[in-house]
């Protein structure tokens, strides 16, 4: 594509250079530049992409988009906000793929991954080819790609959508993190349905206050197109039991469709019955009432299923198809995943890494626990410090024995993270074992028949980040090995 044609998508009249080279690719990383690329300089949290402009030019960049003039011998196009420009350019360069996809975006503190997988299951039951973007990775039809972020940067995102179109994907579901909304990673996305799960404490390191965090999430709904005159109707699917919903309703032009348990909603669950093997409830929808049975446990999962049902109903999926898919749901990797190595106690690996999710996970376990409840939990480094004492207090209060350990300490000292956790505990029984493998082994050694061990925080993760090193680590495998070793030791 010619540079001038590409730049025509930036509607704020950037000064066009005289030269009009062919642009072969867009890059935001100077190390990936190939001959004929357009390099977009992003001022990041760690380094400033503008400092790599010369390297990009030396590597063959045909032109550079920047927020300030640069001393390089290739054309430089100055824009006010290069992150936003990157999103718009990438969308245009890849042929505006989201305009040809039915795109569902999900935001909220907890439940995004779970709800996105449930929607994907329902869509596949409907027989369409799907794409899925989120914490566990990027799925394009049957191909799974690795992803660094829950919501990739604008470039990776539009590349994924382009690939989806190449592979005949018609429906895509994605998690939209508050970081992505605030940083403009999703500016080029044309959502059809925007879903809100819930808002509780997380990421205060980044957003500063709950109000700012709430506003960042609200961008998903305020940026949704007007459904009134639109050929493709736009829907905001909102949780009517969450206090933030009233603000999101006020801020969106889209048609509002609600789900909930306590407050009157379009889609509701009534008469919920839970067992350790699953959940039953009466589903109320504008298309009728029906008793539903599913394998997922916990009230929070009823919310996730309701959100998925609501999103699929407004996407035109017949209720019978939705119900058929729910009957088959198997759950999501690392979300309340059982580890079974033939032991006579229960081991659950769960991705609860916020106060609310930990409270929910332990509360759900408490409903079925016959024996002692252990909770192995840590808190991530370089993340919201204020959730550490809260999570430790919840674990100490709700489990019979909490074992505090490391999550991903990243650049922080694990012992300081653990001190900040234990500072929140005023009652309850706990141990501190900073080595995560040793902590899991300790819980396994202590557990007796009918006890339950919750290993919280890392779910599906197959690594542990300590300092700058990424080590292989999978809670599910570590637990399984510990169980097998302890059972042979006992023989
Ligand atoms: C705080 C944050 O969001 N950081 C993101 C950011 O990194 P950064 O600002 O540090 O980037 P940087 O290293 O300063 O680089 C700036 C620019 O210089 C360029 N560069 C850099 C070096 C070089 O040699 N040449 C060069 O051109 C880079 O390509 C980049 O364009 O841009 C990167 C590329 O897009 C992201 O991967 C990275 O996410 C990091 C890994 C991260 O941990 N983010 C978390 C906080 C996050 O976003 N989390 C949410 C999920 C939250 C949730 O749902 O719970 C998410 O969506 O993942
Ligand atoms: N609707 C919900 N409400 C509260 N807690 C939930 C809900 N759904 C899931 N959880 C809990 O939160 C954990 C994380 O769930 P999930 O991965 O679906 O959330 P997420 O929003 O994608 O998280 P992340 O922000 O890390 O991507 C689960 O393991 C479970 O303990
Ligand atoms: N999306 C979350 C995941 C946290 C997972 C936990 N294991 C950690 O590393 O803190 C984040 O980036 O804050
Ligand atoms: Mg997620």
Coordinates of C-alpha atoms and ligand atoms in Angstrom, one line a residue:
X1 CA 0.0 0.0 0.0
X2 CA 1.3 3.5 -0.8
X3 CA 2.2 5.7 2.2
X4 CA -0.2 8.5 1.3
X5 CA -3.1 6.0 0.9
X6 CA -2.3 4.5 4.3
X7 CA -2.1 7.9 5.9
X8 CA -5.5 8.9 4.5
X9 CA -7.0 6.9 7.4
X10 CA -5.6 9.5 9.9
X11 CA -8.4 12.1 9.8
X12 CA -6.6 14.8 11.8
X13 CA -4.7 16.1 8.8
X14 CA -1.1 15.1 9.5
X15 CA 1.5 16.8 7.2
X16 CA 2.1 14.4 4.3
X17 CA 5.7 14.0 3.2
X18 CA 6.5 14.4 -0.5
X19 CA 7.8 10.9 -0.8
X20 CA 5.2 8.3 -1.3
X21 CA 6.9 4.9 -0.9
X22 CA 5.2 1.5 -0.9
X23 CA 4.6 0.3 2.7
X24 CA 5.2 -3.4 3.1
X25 CA 4.4 -3.7 6.8
X26 CA 3.7 -1.7 9.9
X27 CA 6.0 -2.2 12.9
X28 CA 6.2 -0.7 16.4
X29 CA 9.5 -2.5 17.3
X30 CA 12.7 -1.4 15.6
X31 CA 14.1 -4.9 15.9
X32 CA 11.4 -6.3 13.7
X33 CA 11.8 -3.7 10.9
X34 CA 12.2 -5.1 7.4
X35 CA 12.8 -3.2 4.1
X36 CA 9.8 -0.9 3.4
X37 CA 8.2 -1.0 6.8
X38 CA 6.4 1.9 8.4
X39 CA 7.9 2.3 12.0
X40 CA 5.5 3.8 14.6
X41 CA 7.4 5.3 17.6
X42 CA 5.6 4.6 20.9
X43 CA 6.7 6.2 24.2
X44 CA 6.5 3.1 26.5
X45 CA 6.7 2.6 30.2
X46 CA 10.2 1.1 29.9
X47 CA 11.8 2.9 26.9
X48 CA 10.8 5.4 24.3
X49 CA 10.3 4.1 20.8
X50 CA 11.4 7.5 19.4
X51 CA 15.0 6.6 20.6
X52 CA 14.9 3.6 18.2
X53 CA 13.9 5.6 15.1
X54 CA 17.5 5.8 13.8
X55 CA 17.8 2.0 14.2
X56 CA 14.5 1.5 12.4
X57 CA 15.7 3.7 9.5
X58 CA 19.0 1.8 9.4
X59 CA 17.1 -1.5 9.3
X60 CA 15.1 -0.3 6.2
X61 CA 12.1 1.6 7.5
X62 CA 10.5 3.5 4.6
X63 CA 8.9 6.1 6.8
X64 CA 8.3 6.8 10.5
X65 CA 5.3 8.0 12.5
X66 CA 6.3 9.9 15.6
X67 CA 5.0 12.4 18.1
X68 CA 8.0 14.8 17.6
X69 CA 10.5 15.7 14.8
X70 CA 13.4 13.2 14.5
X71 CA 16.9 13.4 13.0
X72 CA 16.6 10.6 10.5
X73 CA 16.9 10.5 6.7
X74 CA 13.5 8.9 6.0
X75 CA 10.2 10.8 6.0
X76 CA 8.7 11.4 9.4
X77 CA 5.0 11.9 9.9
X78 CA 4.1 13.8 13.1
X79 CA 1.0 12.8 15.0
X80 CA -0.4 13.9 18.3
X81 CA -0.9 10.4 19.7
X82 CA 1.2 7.7 18.1
X83 CA -0.6 4.8 20.0
X84 CA -3.9 5.9 18.7
X85 CA -2.4 6.4 15.2
X86 CA -1.0 2.9 15.4
X87 CA -4.4 1.4 16.1
X88 CA -6.1 3.3 13.2
X89 CA -3.2 2.6 10.8
X90 CA -3.1 -1.1 11.6
X91 CA -6.9 -1.4 11.2
X92 CA -6.7 0.3 7.8
X93 CA -3.6 -1.6 6.6
X94 CA -5.2 -5.0 7.4
X95 CA -8.4 -4.1 5.6
X96 CA -10.6 -3.1 8.6
X97 CA -11.1 -6.8 9.5
X98 CA -13.4 -6.2 12.5
X99 CA -16.0 -4.6 10.2
X100 CA -16.3 -8.0 8.6
X101 CA -16.4 -10.0 11.9
X102 CA -19.2 -10.3 14.5
X103 CA -17.0 -9.0 17.3
X104 CA -17.8 -9.5 21.0
X105 CA -15.6 -7.7 23.6
X106 CA -15.7 -8.6 27.3
X107 CA -14.4 -6.4 30.1
X108 CA -14.6 -6.6 33.9
X109 CA -12.3 -7.5 36.8
X110 CA -13.0 -11.2 36.9
X111 CA -14.6 -13.7 34.6
X112 CA -13.4 -12.4 31.2
X113 CA -11.5 -15.5 30.2
X114 CA -14.2 -17.8 31.5
X115 CA -17.0 -15.9 29.8
X116 CA -15.1 -15.6 26.5
X117 CA -14.5 -19.4 26.4
X118 CA -18.2 -20.1 27.2
X119 CA -19.3 -17.8 24.3
X120 CA -16.8 -19.5 22.0
X121 CA -18.2 -22.9 23.0
X122 CA -21.7 -21.7 22.2
X123 CA -20.7 -20.1 18.9
X124 CA -19.0 -23.3 17.8
X125 CA -22.1 -25.3 18.8
X126 CA -23.9 -22.9 16.4
X127 CA -21.6 -24.2 13.7
X128 CA -19.7 -20.9 12.9
X129 CA -15.9 -20.6 12.6
X130 CA -14.6 -18.6 15.6
X131 CA -11.6 -16.6 16.8
X132 CA -10.8 -16.1 20.5
X133 CA -8.3 -13.6 22.0
X134 CA -7.4 -13.4 25.7
X135 CA -5.3 -14.4 28.6
X136 CA -4.8 -18.0 27.5
X137 CA -3.8 -17.0 24.0
X138 CA -5.1 -16.3 20.5
X139 CA -7.1 -18.9 18.7
X140 CA -7.7 -18.4 15.0
X141 CA -10.2 -21.2 13.9
X142 CA -8.3 -24.3 15.0
X143 CA -4.8 -22.7 15.4
X144 CA -3.6 -21.5 18.8
X145 CA -1.0 -18.7 19.0
X146 CA 0.8 -17.5 22.1
X147 CA 0.0 -14.0 23.5
X148 CA 2.0 -11.8 25.8
X149 CA -1.0 -9.7 27.0
X150 CA -4.6 -10.5 27.7
X151 CA -5.5 -7.8 25.1
X152 CA -2.6 -7.6 22.6
X153 CA -1.2 -4.3 21.3
X154 CA -3.1 -2.7 18.4
X155 CA -0.8 -4.1 15.8
X156 CA -0.8 -7.8 17.0
X157 CA -4.6 -7.4 17.5
X158 CA -5.3 -6.3 13.9
X159 CA -2.9 -8.9 12.6
X160 CA -4.9 -11.6 14.5
X161 CA -8.2 -10.3 13.0
X162 CA -6.7 -10.2 9.5
X163 CA -5.6 -13.9 10.0
X164 CA -9.1 -14.7 11.2
X165 CA -10.6 -13.3 8.0
X166 CA -8.0 -15.3 6.0
X167 CA -9.2 -18.4 7.8
X168 CA -12.9 -17.7 7.2
X169 CA -13.6 -16.8 10.8
X170 CA -17.0 -15.0 11.1
X171 CA -17.4 -14.6 14.9
X172 CA -14.7 -13.4 17.3
X173 CA -14.7 -13.0 21.1
X174 CA -12.0 -11.1 23.0
X175 CA -11.1 -10.0 26.5
X176 CA -10.7 -6.3 26.7
X177 CA -8.5 -5.3 29.7
X178 CA -8.7 -1.9 31.3
X179 CA -5.0 -1.4 30.3
X180 CA -5.9 -2.0 26.7
X181 CA -8.8 0.5 26.8
X182 CA -6.8 3.1 28.6
X183 CA -3.8 2.7 26.3
X184 CA -5.9 2.7 23.1
X185 CA -4.9 -0.8 22.0
X186 CA -8.5 -1.4 20.8
X187 CA -9.1 1.9 19.0
X188 CA -9.4 0.1 15.7
X189 CA -12.0 -2.4 16.8
X190 CA -15.6 -2.3 15.7
X191 CA -17.4 -4.2 18.4
X192 CA -20.9 -5.5 17.9
X193 CA -21.5 -6.6 21.5
X194 CA -19.7 -5.3 24.6
X195 CA -20.0 -7.4 27.7
X196 CA -19.4 -6.3 31.3
X197 CA -18.7 -8.9 34.0
X198 CA -18.1 -7.1 37.2
X199 CA -15.9 -4.4 38.9
X200 CA -13.9 -5.1 42.1
X201 CA -10.4 -4.2 43.2
X202 CA -7.4 -4.8 41.0
X203 CA -4.8 -2.9 39.0
X204 CA -4.7 0.2 41.3
X205 CA -1.0 0.3 40.6
X206 CA -1.9 1.3 37.1
X207 CA -5.2 3.2 37.4
X208 CA -4.6 4.8 40.8
X209 CA -8.2 4.9 42.0
X210 CA -11.3 2.6 41.6
X211 CA -13.1 5.6 39.9
X212 CA -10.3 5.8 37.2
X213 CA -10.4 2.0 36.8
X214 CA -14.2 2.1 36.4
X215 CA -13.9 4.8 33.8
X216 CA -11.3 2.9 31.8
X217 CA -13.6 -0.1 31.6
X218 CA -16.5 2.2 30.7
X219 CA -14.7 3.1 27.5
X220 CA -15.7 -0.2 26.0
X221 CA -19.4 0.9 26.2
X222 CA -19.0 4.6 25.5
X223 CA -17.0 3.8 22.3
X224 CA -19.7 1.4 21.0
X225 CA -21.4 2.7 18.0
X226 CA -25.0 4.0 18.0
X227 CA -27.3 1.0 17.4
X228 CA -30.3 3.1 16.4
X229 CA -29.4 4.0 12.8
X230 CA -26.7 1.3 12.4
X231 CA -27.1 -1.6 9.9
X232 CA -25.5 -3.8 12.5
X233 CA -27.2 -3.3 15.9
X234 CA -24.8 -2.7 18.8
X235 CA -25.4 -4.2 22.2
X236 CA -24.1 -3.4 25.7
X237 CA -24.6 -6.6 27.8
X238 CA -24.4 -5.5 31.4
X239 CA -24.5 -7.1 34.8
X240 CA -27.5 -5.6 36.6
X241 CA -26.2 -6.8 40.0
X242 CA -23.0 -4.7 39.7
X243 CA -23.1 -1.0 40.9
X244 CA -21.0 0.2 37.9
X245 CA -23.7 -0.8 35.4
X246 CA -25.8 2.3 36.0
X247 CA -22.8 4.4 34.9
X248 CA -22.2 2.3 31.8
X249 CA -25.8 2.5 30.8
X250 CA -25.6 6.3 31.1
X251 CA -22.5 6.3 28.9
X252 CA -23.5 4.1 26.0
X253 CA -25.6 4.7 22.9
X254 CA -25.9 1.0 22.3
X255 CA -29.0 -1.1 23.1
X256 CA -28.7 -2.2 26.7
X257 CA -29.4 -5.9 27.4
X258 CA -28.9 -7.0 31.1
X259 CA -28.3 -10.2 33.0
X260 CA -28.3 -10.9 36.7
X261 CA -29.5 -12.9 39.7
X262 CA -30.7 -10.4 42.2
X263 CA -32.0 -7.5 40.1
X264 CA -34.6 -7.6 37.4
X265 CA -32.8 -8.3 34.1
X266 CA -33.5 -9.5 30.5
X267 CA -31.6 -12.8 31.3
X268 CA -31.9 -14.1 34.9
X269 CA -31.1 -17.2 37.0
X270 CA -33.6 -18.2 39.7
X271 CA -33.8 -21.1 42.1
X272 CA -30.1 -21.9 41.9
X273 CA -29.0 -25.3 43.4
X274 CA -25.4 -26.1 43.8
X275 CA -23.6 -29.4 44.3
X276 CA -19.9 -30.2 44.2
X277 CA -20.5 -31.7 40.8
X278 CA -22.4 -28.9 39.1
X279 CA -25.1 -26.3 39.3
X280 CA -28.8 -26.1 38.3
X281 CA -30.9 -23.0 37.9
X282 CA -34.0 -21.8 36.1
X283 CA -33.0 -19.6 33.2
X284 CA -35.3 -16.7 32.4
X285 CA -35.0 -15.1 29.0
X286 CA -37.2 -13.0 26.7
X287 CA -37.6 -16.3 24.7
X288 CA -38.8 -18.4 27.7
X289 CA -38.0 -20.1 30.9
X290 CA -36.1 -23.4 31.2
X291 CA -34.3 -25.4 33.9
X292 CA -30.6 -25.6 33.1
X293 CA -28.0 -28.0 34.5
X294 CA -24.2 -27.4 34.0
X295 CA -20.9 -28.8 35.3
X296 CA -19.5 -25.5 36.4
X297 CA -19.6 -24.7 40.1
X298 CA -20.0 -21.5 42.0
X299 CA -22.4 -18.5 41.9
X300 CA -19.8 -16.5 40.0
X301 CA -20.0 -19.1 37.2
X302 CA -23.7 -18.6 37.1
X303 CA -23.0 -15.0 36.3
X304 CA -20.5 -16.0 33.7
X305 CA -22.9 -18.3 32.0
X306 CA -25.7 -15.7 32.1
X307 CA -23.3 -13.1 30.5
X308 CA -22.5 -15.7 27.8
X309 CA -26.1 -16.5 27.2
X310 CA -27.1 -12.8 27.0
X311 CA -24.2 -12.1 24.6
X312 CA -25.2 -15.0 22.4
X313 CA -28.9 -14.2 22.4
X314 CA -28.2 -10.7 21.1
X315 CA -25.9 -12.2 18.6
X316 CA -28.8 -14.1 17.1
X317 CA -27.9 -17.6 18.4
X318 CA -31.1 -19.7 19.0
X319 CA -31.8 -20.5 22.7
X320 CA -31.9 -24.3 21.9
X321 CA -28.3 -24.1 20.5
X322 CA -27.2 -22.1 23.6
X323 CA -28.8 -24.7 25.9
X324 CA -27.2 -27.6 24.1
X325 CA -23.8 -26.0 24.4
X326 CA -24.2 -25.3 28.1
X327 CA -25.1 -29.0 28.7
X328 CA -21.7 -29.9 27.2
X329 CA -19.5 -27.2 28.9
X330 CA -16.3 -28.7 30.3
X331 CA -14.8 -25.6 32.0
X332 CA -11.8 -23.5 31.2
X333 CA -8.1 -24.5 31.8
X334 CA -6.8 -23.3 35.2
X335 CA -10.3 -22.1 36.3
X336 CA -11.4 -24.3 39.2
X337 CA -9.5 -27.1 37.4
X338 CA -9.4 -30.4 39.4
X339 CA -6.0 -32.2 39.7
X340 CA -6.7 -35.9 40.0
X341 CA -3.8 -38.3 40.6
X342 CA -5.9 -40.9 42.4
X343 CA -5.7 -39.1 45.8
X344 CA -8.5 -39.2 48.4
X345 CA -8.6 -35.4 48.8
X346 CA -9.5 -32.7 46.3
X347 CA -7.0 -30.4 44.7
X348 CA -8.2 -27.4 42.8
X349 CA -6.1 -25.1 40.7
X350 CA -7.7 -21.7 40.2
X351 CA -6.7 -18.3 38.7
X352 CA -8.0 -16.3 41.6
X353 CA -5.5 -13.5 41.9
X354 CA -7.8 -10.7 43.2
X355 CA -9.5 -10.3 46.6
X356 CA -13.0 -10.8 45.1
X357 CA -12.1 -13.9 43.1
X358 CA -10.3 -15.5 46.0
X359 CA -13.2 -14.9 48.3
X360 CA -15.5 -16.4 45.6
X361 CA -13.3 -19.5 45.1
X362 CA -13.0 -20.2 48.8
X363 CA -16.7 -19.4 49.5
X364 CA -17.6 -21.9 46.8
X365 CA -15.3 -24.5 48.3
X366 CA -16.7 -23.9 51.7
X367 CA -20.2 -24.8 50.5
X368 CA -19.0 -28.4 49.8
X369 CA -16.0 -29.0 52.1
X370 CA -16.3 -32.0 54.4
X371 CA -12.8 -31.8 55.7
X372 CA -10.0 -29.3 56.2
X373 CA -9.5 -26.5 53.6
X374 CA -6.0 -25.5 52.6
X375 CA -5.2 -22.5 50.5
X376 CA -1.8 -22.0 48.8
X377 CA -1.7 -18.5 47.5
X378 CA 0.7 -15.7 46.6
X379 CA 0.5 -12.2 45.0
X380 CA 2.2 -11.1 41.8
X381 CA 5.2 -8.6 41.9
X382 CA 5.0 -5.3 39.9
X383 CA 1.2 -5.4 40.4
X384 CA -1.3 -3.7 42.7
X385 CA 0.3 -3.9 46.1
X386 CA -2.9 -2.9 48.0
X387 CA -4.5 -6.3 47.1
X388 CA -1.8 -8.2 49.0
X389 CA -3.0 -7.8 52.6
X390 CA -6.6 -8.2 51.5
X391 CA -6.0 -11.5 49.7
X392 CA -3.9 -12.8 52.7
X393 CA -6.7 -11.9 55.1
X394 CA -9.3 -13.6 52.9
X395 CA -7.2 -16.8 52.7
X396 CA -6.5 -16.9 56.4
X397 CA -10.1 -16.2 57.3
X398 CA -11.8 -18.5 54.7
X399 CA -9.4 -21.5 54.7
X400 CA -8.5 -23.6 57.7
X401 CA -4.8 -23.3 56.9
X402 CA -3.4 -20.7 54.5
X403 CA 0.0 -21.3 53.0
X404 CA 1.4 -18.0 51.7
X405 CA 3.9 -18.4 48.9
X406 CA 5.2 -16.7 45.8
X407 CA 3.2 -16.0 42.6
X408 CA 5.2 -14.3 39.9
X409 CA 7.5 -12.0 42.0
X410 CA 8.9 -10.4 38.8
X411 CA 11.3 -7.6 39.8
X412 CA 10.3 -7.6 43.5
X413 CA 11.8 -9.3 46.5
X414 CA 9.4 -12.3 47.2
X415 CA 9.9 -11.9 51.0
X416 CA 8.8 -8.3 50.9
X417 CA 5.6 -9.3 49.0
X418 CA 5.0 -12.0 51.6
X419 CA 5.5 -9.5 54.4
X420 CA 3.0 -7.2 52.8
X421 CA 0.6 -10.1 52.6
X422 CA 0.9 -11.2 56.2
X423 CA 0.6 -7.6 57.4
X424 CA -3.1 -8.0 56.5
X425 CA -3.7 -11.1 58.7
X426 CA -5.0 -10.5 62.2
X427 CA -6.5 -13.9 62.8
X428 CA -6.5 -17.4 61.3
X429 CA -3.8 -20.0 60.8
X430 CA -1.1 -19.7 58.2
X431 CA 2.4 -20.7 57.2
X432 CA 4.8 -18.9 54.9
X433 CA 6.9 -20.9 52.4
X434 CA 8.2 -18.6 49.7
X435 CA 9.2 -21.5 47.3
X436 CA 5.9 -22.3 45.4
X437 CA 6.8 -25.9 44.8
X438 CA 7.6 -26.5 48.4
X439 CA 4.4 -24.7 49.5
X440 CA 2.3 -27.0 47.2
X441 CA 4.2 -30.1 48.5
X442 CA 3.5 -29.0 52.1
X443 CA -0.2 -28.7 51.5
X444 CA -0.2 -32.1 49.8
X445 CA 1.7 -33.6 52.7
X446 CA -0.8 -32.2 55.2
X447 CA -4.0 -33.1 53.4
X448 CA -6.0 -36.1 54.5
X449 CA -9.1 -37.8 53.2
X450 CA -11.9 -35.4 52.2
X451 CA -9.7 -32.3 52.6
X452 CA -9.6 -29.7 49.9
X453 CA -6.5 -27.8 48.7
X454 CA -7.0 -24.6 46.6
X455 CA -3.9 -23.6 44.7
X456 CA -4.8 -20.0 43.8
X457 CA -3.4 -17.3 41.5
X458 CA -1.6 -18.9 38.5
X459 CA -4.3 -21.2 37.0
X460 CA -3.3 -22.1 33.4
X461 CA 0.1 -20.4 33.6
X462 CA 3.0 -22.7 32.7
X463 CA 5.7 -20.5 34.0
X464 CA 6.9 -18.5 37.0
X465 CA 8.6 -15.1 36.6
X466 CA 11.3 -14.6 39.2
X467 CA 13.4 -11.5 38.5
X468 CA 13.9 -11.3 34.8
X469 CA 13.9 -15.1 34.4
X470 CA 11.0 -17.1 33.2
X471 CA 11.0 -20.7 34.7
X472 CA 8.8 -23.6 33.7
X473 CA 6.2 -23.9 36.4
X474 CA 2.7 -25.4 36.2
X475 CA 0.7 -25.7 39.4
X476 CA -1.3 -28.6 38.0
X477 CA 1.9 -30.6 37.2
X478 CA 3.7 -29.7 40.4
X479 CA 0.6 -30.7 42.4
X480 CA 0.3 -34.0 40.5
X481 CA 3.9 -34.9 41.1
X482 CA 3.7 -34.0 44.8
X483 CA 0.6 -36.3 45.2
X484 CA 2.3 -39.2 43.3
X485 CA 5.5 -38.8 45.4
X486 CA 3.7 -38.6 48.7
X487 CA 1.6 -41.7 47.8
X488 CA 4.7 -43.7 46.9
X489 CA 6.4 -42.4 50.0
X490 CA 3.5 -43.7 52.1
X491 CA 3.6 -47.2 50.6
Ligands
LIG1 C1 2.4 -1.6 31.3 C2 2.1 -2.1 30.0 O1 1.0 -2.4 29.6 N1 3.2 -2.4 29.2 C3 3.0 -2.9 27.9 C4 3.9 -2.0 27.0 O2 5.2 -2.2 27.4 P1 6.2 -1.0 27.6 O3 5.4 0.3 27.6 O4 7.1 -1.3 28.7 O5 7.0 -1.1 26.2 P2 8.5 -0.6 26.1 O6 9.5 -1.7 26.3 O7 8.7 0.7 26.9 O8 8.6 -0.2 24.5 C5 8.1 1.0 24.0 C6 8.2 0.9 22.5 O9 9.6 0.9 22.1 C7 9.7 -0.2 21.2 N2 11.1 -0.7 21.2 C8 11.7 -1.2 22.3 C9 13.0 -1.6 22.3 C10 13.7 -1.6 21.1 O10 14.9 -2.1 21.0 N3 13.1 -1.1 20.0 C11 11.8 -0.6 20.0 O11 11.3 -0.2 19.0 C12 8.7 -1.2 21.6 O12 8.4 -2.2 20.6 C13 7.5 -0.4 22.0 O13 6.8 0.0 20.8 O14 3.8 -2.4 25.6 C14 4.1 -3.8 25.4 C15 3.9 -4.1 23.9 O15 2.6 -3.8 23.6 C16 3.2 -4.7 26.3 O16 3.5 -6.1 26.1 C17 3.4 -4.3 27.7 O17 2.6 -5.1 28.5 C18 3.3 -5.7 29.7 C19 4.0 -7.0 29.3 C20 2.4 -6.0 30.8 O18 2.7 -6.7 31.7 N4 1.2 -5.3 30.8 C21 0.2 -5.6 31.8 C22 0.1 -4.6 32.9 C23 -1.1 -5.6 31.0 O19 -1.3 -4.9 30.0 N5 -2.1 -6.4 31.5 C24 -3.4 -6.5 30.9 C25 -4.2 -7.5 31.6 C26 -4.7 -7.1 32.9 C27 -5.9 -8.0 33.4 O20 -6.7 -8.3 32.6 O21 -5.8 -8.4 34.5 C28 -3.3 -7.0 29.5 O22 -4.1 -6.7 28.6 O23 -2.4 -7.9 29.3
LIG2 N1 -17.8 -13.7 37.4 C1 -16.9 -13.8 38.3 N2 -16.9 -13.1 39.4 C2 -15.9 -13.2 40.4 N3 -14.9 -14.1 40.3 C3 -14.8 -14.8 39.2 C4 -15.8 -14.7 38.1 N4 -15.4 -15.6 37.1 C5 -14.3 -16.2 37.5 N5 -13.9 -15.7 38.8 C6 -12.7 -16.1 39.5 O1 -11.7 -15.3 39.0 C7 -10.6 -16.1 38.4 C8 -10.2 -15.6 37.1 O2 -11.2 -15.8 36.2 P1 -11.0 -15.4 34.7 O3 -9.7 -15.9 34.2 O4 -12.2 -15.9 33.9 O5 -11.0 -13.8 34.8 P2 -10.3 -12.7 34.0 O6 -11.2 -11.5 34.1 O7 -10.1 -13.2 32.6 O8 -8.9 -12.5 34.7 P3 -7.7 -11.6 34.0 O9 -8.0 -10.2 34.3 O10 -6.5 -12.1 34.8 O11 -7.6 -11.9 32.6 C9 -11.3 -17.5 38.4 O12 -10.3 -18.5 38.5 C10 -12.3 -17.5 39.5 O13 -11.7 -17.8 40.7
LIG3 N1 -3.8 -10.3 34.2 C1 -3.3 -10.3 35.5 C2 -2.8 -11.7 35.8 C3 -2.2 -11.8 37.1 C4 -1.8 -13.3 37.3 C5 -0.9 -13.5 38.5 N2 -0.4 -14.8 38.4 C6 0.2 -12.5 38.5 O1 1.2 -12.7 37.9 O2 0.1 -11.5 39.2 C7 -2.2 -9.3 35.6 O3 -1.3 -9.2 34.7 O4 -2.2 -8.5 36.6
LIG4 MG1 -8.4 -13.2 31.5

